[in-house]
Tab-separated table of C-alpha atoms in Angstrom:
chain	number	residue	atom	x	y	z
A	1	MET	CA	3.030	0.183	-16.411
A	2	PHE	CA	1.405	-0.456	-13.006
A	3	LEU	CA	2.695	2.448	-9.537
A	4	THR	CA	4.175	-0.592	-7.583
A	5	ALA	CA	3.337	-1.330	-4.781
A	6	GLU	CA	5.535	1.261	-2.625
A	7	GLU	CA	3.862	3.448	-4.147
A	8	VAL	CA	0.655	2.685	-4.015
A	9	ALA	CA	1.339	3.123	-0.754
A	10	ASP	CA	2.875	6.311	-0.952
A	11	LEU	CA	-0.093	7.653	-3.094
A	12	THR	CA	-2.563	6.438	-0.487
A	13	GLY	CA	-1.125	6.663	3.051
A	14	TYR	CA	-2.003	3.552	3.041
A	15	THR	CA	-0.511	0.073	3.196
A	16	LYS	CA	-3.798	-2.832	3.740
A	17	PRO	CA	-4.917	-2.821	0.497
A	18	GLY	CA	-8.149	-2.781	1.355
A	19	ALA	CA	-7.408	0.636	3.388
A	20	GLN	CA	-6.499	1.357	-0.591
A	21	ILE	CA	-9.085	0.842	-1.998
A	22	LYS	CA	-11.456	2.589	-0.503
A	23	TRP	CA	-8.989	5.620	-1.210
A	24	LEU	CA	-8.740	4.866	-4.438
A	25	GLN	CA	-12.845	4.802	-5.061
A	26	ALA	CA	-12.736	8.078	-2.751
A	27	GLU	CA	-10.449	9.442	-5.366
A	28	LYS	CA	-11.807	8.610	-7.808
A	29	TYR	CA	-8.786	7.308	-9.208
A	30	GLY	CA	-9.166	4.444	-11.463
A	31	PHE	CA	-7.670	0.739	-10.666
A	32	ALA	CA	-8.369	-2.865	-11.552
A	33	ILE	CA	-8.286	-6.265	-8.923
A	34	ASP	CA	-5.370	-8.594	-9.119
A	35	GLY	CA	-5.414	-12.372	-8.171
A	36	TYR	CA	-4.500	-11.306	-4.981
A	37	GLY	CA	-7.126	-8.547	-4.105
A	38	LYS	CA	-4.204	-5.672	-4.048
A	39	PRO	CA	-5.413	-2.768	-6.123
A	40	LYS	CA	-3.213	-2.172	-9.346
A	41	VAL	CA	-3.162	1.480	-10.568
A	42	LEU	CA	-2.182	2.631	-14.364
A	43	ARG	CA	1.207	4.725	-13.918
A	44	GLN	CA	-0.033	6.635	-16.480
A	45	VAL	CA	-3.402	7.734	-14.699
A	46	VAL	CA	-1.537	9.584	-11.738
A	47	ILE	CA	0.861	11.085	-14.274
A	48	GLY	CA	-1.720	12.668	-15.881
A	49	ARG	CA	-3.683	13.537	-12.465
A	50	LEU	CA	-1.014	15.015	-10.993
A	51	GLY	CA	-0.237	17.409	-13.668
A	52	GLY	CA	3.383	15.894	-15.112
A	53	ILE	CA	4.618	14.550	-18.308
A	54	GLN	CA	6.297	11.059	-18.463
A	55	SER	CA	9.689	10.953	-19.245
A	56	LYS	CA	9.823	8.672	-22.688
A	57	LYS	CA	12.026	5.367	-21.606
A	58	GLY	CA	12.691	3.606	-24.730
A	59	PRO	CA	14.758	4.945	-27.835
A	60	GLU	CA	13.472	7.541	-30.192
A	61	LEU	CA	14.773	7.435	-34.724
A	62	ARG	CA	16.135	9.691	-35.288
A	63	LEU	CA	15.585	10.576	-39.367
A	64	ALA	CA	18.952	12.524	-40.278
């Protein structure tokens, strides 16, 4: 659902939450700030912005 803290650092190039938030705002990524002051970024938003297709992780129903 959300990127991990490590993935947010990889995306932004910053490890400090304040710098990550500034980068996300400058690049116009939607995010929320959690109770610890860290940005929470939806994985789907990043995949959509980068033009990728998210693989399905769950089982699929097949009708035979």
